[in-house]
mmCIF file of C-alpha atoms in Angstrom:
data_model
loop_
_atom_site.group_PDB
_atom_site.id
_atom_site.type_symbol
_atom_site.label_atom_id
_atom_site.label_comp_id
_atom_site.label_asym_id
_atom_site.label_seq_id
_atom_site.Cartn_x
_atom_site.Cartn_y
_atom_site.Cartn_z
ATOM 1 C CA MET A 1 -13.488 -19.836 -7.653
ATOM 2 C CA ALA A 2 -10.833 -17.804 -9.491
ATOM 3 C CA ILE A 3 -8.112 -15.568 -8.078
ATOM 4 C CA THR A 4 -10.121 -12.569 -9.304
ATOM 5 C CA ASP A 5 -12.864 -13.558 -6.844
ATOM 6 C CA CYS A 6 -10.527 -12.587 -3.999
ATOM 7 C CA GLU A 7 -11.608 -9.248 -2.556
ATOM 8 C CA VAL A 8 -8.160 -7.693 -2.856
ATOM 9 C CA LEU A 9 -8.056 -8.361 -6.620
ATOM 10 C CA GLN A 10 -11.600 -7.053 -7.069
ATOM 11 C CA ASN A 11 -10.729 -3.797 -5.289
ATOM 12 C CA TYR A 12 -7.478 -3.456 -7.223
ATOM 13 C CA ILE A 13 -9.233 -3.956 -10.555
ATOM 14 C CA ARG A 14 -11.934 -1.441 -9.616
ATOM 15 C CA LEU A 15 -9.357 1.285 -9.011
ATOM 16 C CA CYS A 16 -7.803 0.578 -12.413
ATOM 17 C CA SER A 17 -11.220 0.921 -14.070
ATOM 18 C CA ASP A 18 -12.040 4.087 -12.111
ATOM 19 C CA GLY A 19 -8.744 5.663 -13.143
ATOM 20 C CA TRP A 20 -9.338 4.797 -16.781
ATOM 21 C CA ASP A 21 -12.858 6.262 -16.621
ATOM 22 C CA GLN A 22 -11.399 9.527 -15.293
ATOM 23 C CA GLY A 23 -9.157 9.807 -18.360
ATOM 24 C CA TRP A 24 -5.930 9.577 -16.375
ATOM 25 C CA HIS A 25 -4.404 6.648 -18.260
ATOM 26 C CA GLU A 26 -3.886 7.335 -21.936
ATOM 27 C CA ARG A 27 -2.445 4.358 -23.816
ATOM 28 C CA ASN A 28 -0.276 2.503 -21.260
ATOM 29 C CA GLY A 29 0.134 5.511 -18.959
ATOM 30 C CA GLY A 30 0.141 5.151 -15.188
ATOM 31 C CA ASN A 31 0.712 2.269 -12.792
ATOM 32 C CA LEU A 32 -0.559 0.841 -9.517
ATOM 33 C CA THR A 33 1.060 -1.309 -6.854
ATOM 34 C CA TYR A 34 -0.311 -2.768 -3.644
ATOM 35 C CA ARG A 35 1.620 -4.346 -0.749
ATOM 36 C CA MET A 36 -0.374 -7.414 0.179
ATOM 37 C CA ARG A 37 -1.415 -8.454 3.658
ATOM 38 C CA PRO A 38 -0.260 -11.953 4.736
ATOM 39 C CA GLU A 39 -3.829 -13.285 4.706
ATOM 40 C CA GLU A 40 -4.337 -11.948 1.160
ATOM 41 C CA VAL A 41 -1.187 -13.712 0.015
ATOM 42 C CA GLU A 42 -2.533 -16.971 1.441
ATOM 43 C CA GLN A 43 -5.890 -16.494 -0.305
ATOM 44 C CA CYS A 44 -4.090 -16.046 -3.620
ATOM 45 C CA ARG A 45 -1.332 -18.629 -3.132
ATOM 46 C CA PRO A 46 -3.334 -21.572 -4.571
ATOM 47 C CA TYR A 47 -3.308 -19.733 -7.920
ATOM 48 C CA PHE A 48 0.430 -19.021 -7.964
ATOM 49 C CA LYS A 49 2.589 -20.493 -10.720
ATOM 50 C CA GLU A 50 4.037 -23.929 -10.021
ATOM 51 C CA THR A 51 7.389 -22.551 -11.098
ATOM 52 C CA PRO A 52 7.876 -18.848 -10.294
ATOM 53 C CA GLY A 53 9.710 -16.585 -12.692
ATOM 54 C CA GLU A 54 13.391 -15.722 -12.476
ATOM 55 C CA TRP A 55 14.635 -13.230 -9.905
ATOM 56 C CA VAL A 56 15.179 -9.749 -11.386
ATOM 57 C CA ASN A 57 17.342 -7.171 -9.610
ATOM 58 C CA MET A 58 15.665 -3.757 -9.275
ATOM 59 C CA GLY A 59 18.714 -1.551 -8.768
ATOM 60 C CA VAL A 60 17.245 -0.389 -5.438
ATOM 61 C CA GLN A 61 16.996 -2.121 -2.062
ATOM 62 C CA ALA A 62 14.822 -1.938 1.075
ATOM 63 C CA ASP A 63 15.293 -4.015 4.206
ATOM 64 C CA ASN A 64 11.727 -3.437 5.404
ATOM 65 C CA LEU A 65 10.231 -5.012 2.268
ATOM 66 C CA LYS A 66 12.138 -8.309 2.349
ATOM 67 C CA GLY A 67 9.824 -11.222 1.573
ATOM 68 C CA GLU A 68 6.818 -9.002 0.813
ATOM 69 C CA TYR A 69 4.339 -9.602 -2.031
ATOM 70 C CA PHE A 70 2.994 -6.896 -4.347
ATOM 71 C CA ILE A 71 0.243 -6.695 -6.935
ATOM 72 C CA SER A 72 1.417 -4.620 -9.882
ATOM 73 C CA THR A 73 0.210 -3.495 -13.261
ATOM 74 C CA GLY A 74 2.377 -4.743 -16.118
ATOM 75 C CA SER A 75 4.870 -2.646 -18.028
ATOM 76 C CA GLY A 76 3.327 -1.470 -21.301
ATOM 77 C CA LYS A 77 -0.124 -2.720 -20.282
ATOM 78 C CA TYR A 78 -3.274 -0.623 -20.637
ATOM 79 C CA PHE A 79 -5.482 0.211 -17.654
ATOM 80 C CA ARG A 80 -8.521 -0.136 -19.932
ATOM 81 C CA ASN A 81 -7.724 -3.839 -20.378
ATOM 82 C CA VAL A 82 -7.220 -4.767 -16.724
ATOM 83 C CA SER A 83 -10.871 -5.628 -16.036
ATOM 84 C CA LEU A 84 -11.129 -7.568 -19.309
ATOM 85 C CA ALA A 85 -8.110 -9.822 -18.756
ATOM 86 C CA PRO A 86 -6.507 -9.358 -15.324
ATOM 87 C CA GLN A 87 -4.298 -12.410 -15.796
ATOM 88 C CA ASP A 88 -2.619 -10.788 -18.819
ATOM 89 C CA ASN A 89 -2.257 -7.246 -17.482
ATOM 90 C CA LEU A 90 -1.487 -7.706 -13.787
ATOM 91 C CA CYS A 91 0.996 -9.699 -11.775
ATOM 92 C CA ILE A 92 1.848 -10.636 -8.219
ATOM 93 C CA VAL A 93 5.551 -10.407 -7.446
ATOM 94 C CA GLU A 94 7.526 -11.735 -4.510
ATOM 95 C CA ILE A 95 10.485 -9.802 -3.096
ATOM 96 C CA ASN A 96 13.590 -11.804 -2.194
ATOM 97 C CA GLU A 97 15.220 -12.023 1.232
ATOM 98 C CA ALA A 98 17.852 -9.481 0.213
ATOM 99 C CA GLY A 99 15.139 -6.915 -0.527
ATOM 100 C CA ASP A 100 16.575 -6.051 -3.925
ATOM 101 C CA SER A 101 14.898 -8.343 -6.471
ATOM 102 C CA TRP A 102 11.427 -9.493 -7.559
ATOM 103 C CA ARG A 103 10.011 -12.554 -9.282
ATOM 104 C CA ILE A 104 6.564 -13.106 -10.770
ATOM 105 C CA VAL A 105 4.454 -15.709 -8.959
ATOM 106 C CA TRP A 106 1.146 -15.001 -10.740
ATOM 107 C CA GLY A 107 -0.149 -13.166 -13.794
ATOM 108 C CA LEU A 108 1.187 -11.669 -17.040
ATOM 109 C CA GLU A 109 0.262 -14.943 -18.693
ATOM 110 C CA LYS A 110 1.191 -13.633 -22.132
ATOM 111 C CA GLY A 111 4.552 -12.363 -20.928
ATOM 112 C CA GLY A 112 5.860 -9.133 -19.531
ATOM 113 C CA ARG A 113 7.245 -7.499 -16.427
ATOM 114 C CA PRO A 114 5.797 -5.406 -13.609
ATOM 115 C CA THR A 115 5.525 -1.691 -14.342
ATOM 116 C CA SER A 116 8.693 0.051 -15.483
ATOM 117 C CA GLU A 117 8.165 2.387 -12.533
ATOM 118 C CA PHE A 118 8.438 -0.492 -10.063
ATOM 119 C CA PRO A 119 11.712 0.813 -8.545
ATOM 120 C CA SER A 120 9.968 4.123 -7.744
ATOM 121 C CA HIS A 121 6.961 2.312 -6.321
ATOM 122 C CA PHE A 122 9.184 -0.020 -4.309
ATOM 123 C CA LEU A 123 11.144 2.763 -2.601
ATOM 124 C CA ASN A 124 7.948 4.726 -1.994
ATOM 125 C CA HIS A 125 6.369 1.674 -0.377
ATOM 126 C CA SER A 126 9.430 1.375 1.821
ATOM 127 C CA VAL A 127 9.336 4.955 3.101
ATOM 128 C CA ARG A 128 5.542 5.044 3.444
ATOM 129 C CA LYS A 129 5.584 1.758 5.365
ATOM 130 C CA GLU A 130 8.124 3.258 7.761
ATOM 131 C CA ALA A 131 6.408 6.649 7.999
ATOM 132 C CA THR A 132 2.963 5.161 8.713
ATOM 133 C CA ASN A 133 3.993 2.189 10.895
ATOM 134 C CA GLY A 134 2.973 -0.201 8.130
ATOM 135 C CA GLU A 135 -0.454 1.335 7.495
ATOM 136 C CA ASN A 136 0.099 2.543 3.917
ATOM 137 C CA ARG A 137 -0.129 -0.193 1.290
ATOM 138 C CA VAL A 138 -1.082 1.515 -1.989
ATOM 139 C CA ILE A 139 1.058 3.543 -4.392
ATOM 140 C CA TYR A 140 -0.821 4.937 -7.387
ATOM 141 C CA HIS A 141 0.673 6.866 -10.303
ATOM 142 C CA ALA A 142 -1.564 8.557 -12.881
ATOM 143 C CA HIS A 143 -1.488 11.341 -15.464
ATOM 144 C CA PRO A 144 -4.249 13.800 -14.416
ATOM 145 C CA ALA A 145 -4.188 16.512 -17.081
ATOM 146 C CA ASN A 146 -5.091 19.563 -14.995
ATOM 147 C CA LEU A 147 -2.424 18.921 -12.396
ATOM 148 C CA ILE A 148 0.161 18.335 -15.119
ATOM 149 C CA ALA A 149 -0.860 21.645 -16.713
ATOM 150 C CA MET A 150 -0.190 23.406 -13.400
ATOM 151 C CA THR A 151 3.443 22.281 -13.567
ATOM 152 C CA TYR A 152 3.918 24.550 -16.593
ATOM 153 C CA ILE A 153 2.760 27.748 -14.889
ATOM 154 C CA LEU A 154 3.595 27.496 -11.167
ATOM 155 C CA PRO A 155 7.018 27.473 -9.512
ATOM 156 C CA LEU A 156 7.937 23.836 -8.907
ATOM 157 C CA THR A 157 7.857 24.018 -5.121
ATOM 158 C CA ALA A 158 5.773 22.132 -2.580
ATOM 159 C CA ARG A 159 4.626 25.393 -1.031
ATOM 160 C CA ASP A 160 3.373 26.936 -4.277
ATOM 161 C CA PHE A 161 1.491 23.826 -5.345
ATOM 162 C CA THR A 162 0.056 23.115 -1.918
ATOM 163 C CA ARG A 163 -1.232 26.662 -1.457
ATOM 164 C CA ALA A 164 -2.821 26.753 -4.919
ATOM 165 C CA LEU A 165 -4.593 23.448 -4.276
ATOM 166 C CA TRP A 166 -5.634 24.214 -0.684
ATOM 167 C CA GLN A 167 -7.156 27.523 -1.798
ATOM 168 C CA SER A 168 -9.016 25.952 -4.729
ATOM 169 C CA ALA A 169 -11.340 23.615 -2.830
ATOM 170 C CA THR A 170 -12.431 23.669 0.815
ATOM 171 C CA GLU A 171 -11.929 19.923 1.297
ATOM 172 C CA CYS A 172 -8.265 20.010 0.220
ATOM 173 C CA PRO A 173 -6.716 21.060 3.557
ATOM 174 C CA VAL A 174 -8.740 18.276 5.186
ATOM 175 C CA VAL A 175 -7.780 15.573 2.668
ATOM 176 C CA PHE A 176 -4.063 16.417 2.473
ATOM 177 C CA PRO A 177 -3.194 18.719 5.402
ATOM 178 C CA GLY A 178 0.483 17.887 5.003
ATOM 179 C CA GLY A 179 0.530 19.283 1.485
ATOM 180 C CA VAL A 180 2.021 17.798 -1.673
ATOM 181 C CA GLY A 181 5.645 17.414 -2.699
ATOM 182 C CA VAL A 182 7.009 18.322 -6.134
ATOM 183 C CA VAL A 183 9.688 16.476 -8.123
ATOM 184 C CA PRO A 184 11.289 18.464 -10.976
ATOM 185 C CA TRP A 185 11.209 16.819 -14.371
ATOM 186 C CA MET A 186 13.357 13.675 -14.514
ATOM 187 C CA VAL A 187 13.594 10.713 -16.865
ATOM 188 C CA PRO A 188 11.043 8.163 -15.574
ATOM 189 C CA GLY A 189 11.687 4.521 -14.798
ATOM 190 C CA GLY A 190 15.141 4.652 -13.207
ATOM 191 C CA SER A 191 16.662 4.752 -9.753
ATOM 192 C CA ASP A 192 17.288 8.541 -9.789
ATOM 193 C CA ILE A 193 13.622 9.489 -9.929
ATOM 194 C CA ALA A 194 12.854 6.659 -7.524
ATOM 195 C CA TRP A 195 15.185 8.114 -4.893
ATOM 196 C CA ALA A 196 14.011 11.695 -5.509
ATOM 197 C CA THR A 197 10.355 10.705 -5.094
ATOM 198 C CA SER A 198 10.894 8.517 -2.049
ATOM 199 C CA LYS A 199 12.734 11.368 -0.318
ATOM 200 C CA LEU A 200 9.595 13.514 -0.646
ATOM 201 C CA MET A 201 7.221 10.696 0.258
ATOM 202 C CA ARG A 202 8.805 10.516 3.701
ATOM 203 C CA GLU A 203 6.927 13.758 4.350
ATOM 204 C CA TYR A 204 3.993 13.787 1.921
ATOM 205 C CA ASP A 205 1.119 11.485 0.957
ATOM 206 C CA ALA A 206 1.413 12.679 -2.652
ATOM 207 C CA ALA A 207 4.172 13.937 -4.931
ATOM 208 C CA VAL A 208 3.773 15.792 -8.219
ATOM 209 C CA TRP A 209 6.038 14.764 -11.088
ATOM 210 C CA ALA A 210 6.590 17.911 -13.150
ATOM 211 C CA HIS A 211 5.197 17.653 -16.703
ATOM 212 C CA HIS A 212 4.323 14.009 -16.038
ATOM 213 C CA GLY A 213 1.779 13.169 -13.346
ATOM 214 C CA LEU A 214 1.136 12.446 -9.685
ATOM 215 C CA PHE A 215 2.163 9.784 -7.156
ATOM 216 C CA ALA A 216 -0.341 9.172 -4.363
ATOM 217 C CA SER A 217 -0.207 6.817 -1.393
ATOM 218 C CA GLY A 218 -2.680 5.531 1.132
ATOM 219 C CA PRO A 219 -3.726 2.653 3.376
ATOM 220 C CA ASP A 220 -6.348 1.322 0.961
ATOM 221 C CA PHE A 221 -7.642 1.744 -2.578
ATOM 222 C CA ASP A 222 -10.522 4.102 -1.737
ATOM 223 C CA THR A 223 -8.365 6.508 0.260
ATOM 224 C CA THR A 224 -5.630 6.589 -2.366
ATOM 225 C CA PHE A 225 -8.006 7.069 -5.289
ATOM 226 C CA GLY A 226 -9.824 9.751 -3.299
ATOM 227 C CA LEU A 227 -6.565 11.615 -2.719
ATOM 228 C CA MET A 228 -5.714 11.547 -6.427
ATOM 229 C CA HIS A 229 -9.257 12.595 -7.354
ATOM 230 C CA THR A 230 -9.327 15.484 -4.859
ATOM 231 C CA ILE A 231 -5.976 16.879 -5.994
ATOM 232 C CA GLU A 232 -6.908 16.707 -9.673
ATOM 233 C CA LYS A 233 -10.316 18.309 -9.114
ATOM 234 C CA ALA A 234 -8.692 21.171 -7.195
ATOM 235 C CA ALA A 235 -6.217 21.585 -10.065
ATOM 236 C CA GLN A 236 -9.128 21.781 -12.501
ATOM 237 C CA ILE A 237 -10.862 24.450 -10.392
ATOM 238 C CA TYR A 238 -7.626 26.427 -10.165
ATOM 239 C CA LEU A 239 -7.117 26.423 -13.934
ATOM 240 C CA LEU A 240 -10.774 27.223 -14.645
ATOM 241 C CA ALA A 241 -10.659 30.195 -12.276
ATOM 242 C CA LEU A 242 -7.384 31.405 -13.749
ATOM 243 C CA SER A 243 -8.707 31.080 -17.279
ATOM 244 C CA ALA A 244 -12.076 32.690 -16.575
ATOM 245 C CA GLY A 245 -10.374 35.560 -14.758
ATOM 246 C CA GLN A 246 -7.917 36.100 -17.618
ATOM 247 C CA GLY A 247 -4.985 35.233 -15.405
ATOM 248 C CA LYS A 248 -6.269 36.955 -12.272
ATOM 249 C CA ILE A 249 -8.015 35.412 -9.273
ATOM 250 C CA ARG A 250 -10.178 38.008 -7.532
ATOM 251 C CA GLN A 251 -10.766 36.156 -4.253
ATOM 252 C CA THR A 252 -9.857 32.838 -2.664
ATOM 253 C CA ILE A 253 -9.768 31.001 0.663
ATOM 254 C CA GLN A 254 -7.542 33.025 2.985
ATOM 255 C CA ASP A 255 -4.914 31.567 5.290
ATOM 256 C CA ASP A 256 -6.925 32.212 8.444
ATOM 257 C CA ASP A 257 -9.832 30.452 6.728
ATOM 258 C CA LEU A 258 -7.567 27.462 6.102
ATOM 259 C CA ARG A 259 -6.612 27.465 9.770
ATOM 260 C CA ALA A 260 -10.300 27.571 10.727
ATOM 261 C CA ILE A 261 -10.994 24.563 8.485
ATOM 262 C CA ALA A 262 -8.121 22.650 10.085
ATOM 263 C CA LYS A 263 -9.402 23.435 13.592
ATOM 264 C CA GLU A 264 -12.949 22.386 12.730
ATOM 265 C CA PHE A 265 -11.876 19.068 11.222
ATOM 266 C CA GLY A 266 -9.105 18.272 13.686
ATOM 267 C CA VAL A 267 -6.199 18.212 11.256
ATOM 268 C CA THR A 268 -2.794 19.886 11.437
ATOM 269 C CA LEU A 269 -1.765 21.994 8.457
ATOM 270 C CA ARG A 270 1.851 22.438 7.436
ATOM 271 C CA GLU A 271 2.213 25.878 8.968
ATOM 272 C CA GLU A 272 5.257 26.900 6.925
ATOM 273 C CA PHE A 273 3.030 26.871 3.838
ATOM 274 C CA LEU A 274 0.780 29.561 5.337
ATOM 275 C CA GLU A 275 1.307 33.314 5.519
#
């Protein structure tokens, strides 16, 4: 048996492959982290390094993630290579008891570090863990082209993006009734964008990074991938309709229709985003 026979690694690798197949991960674009359950850590522990790596300070800190373990894609690694050589493109990191540093306990056999966006992921895990009573475990960042294109033509507000997406596909108000947040363009990889994103993720399951991509969170890999997929498909429909109508949309799902959808499916829409 190998560590990749563990169900959690198989599911993690599948999401990486699915994201690559969608075209969301050009070159080394995008990243994925997963906060492991204690029993998953124990399943993987026999494969950990005899001598873990050195502790590396993240520049951010979270008390509620002390001692946790995360699976992470590697910085500069390609999603298309994850299924071919997981041990070279993924890692498991342990968080110290101060909640401010990580060390590699498995993976990246040919060298490397967890994703350069790890500080953003880490703070987002912290706020999503608190907001969902520990339920959310996945943070997924990808570069879906249609959603990125929307950031060039819509006002960069949560209300504008949420309304455009909700009105583009009937399932959207059911899948993300709380809407999506929007982060204005910022230099990626540092603590500033990490704090800005985590502030939004206290309220939203997903946050758009202007001219860059999307952060999505969820309790498991299927739910998180499904959220990303739904948002990007709605963005594609929106742009197709706008293009085919030469900049004009003749009809769409009205606000009372959105309310009717919410009532039928038992979800609560963010009312301030409706007329």
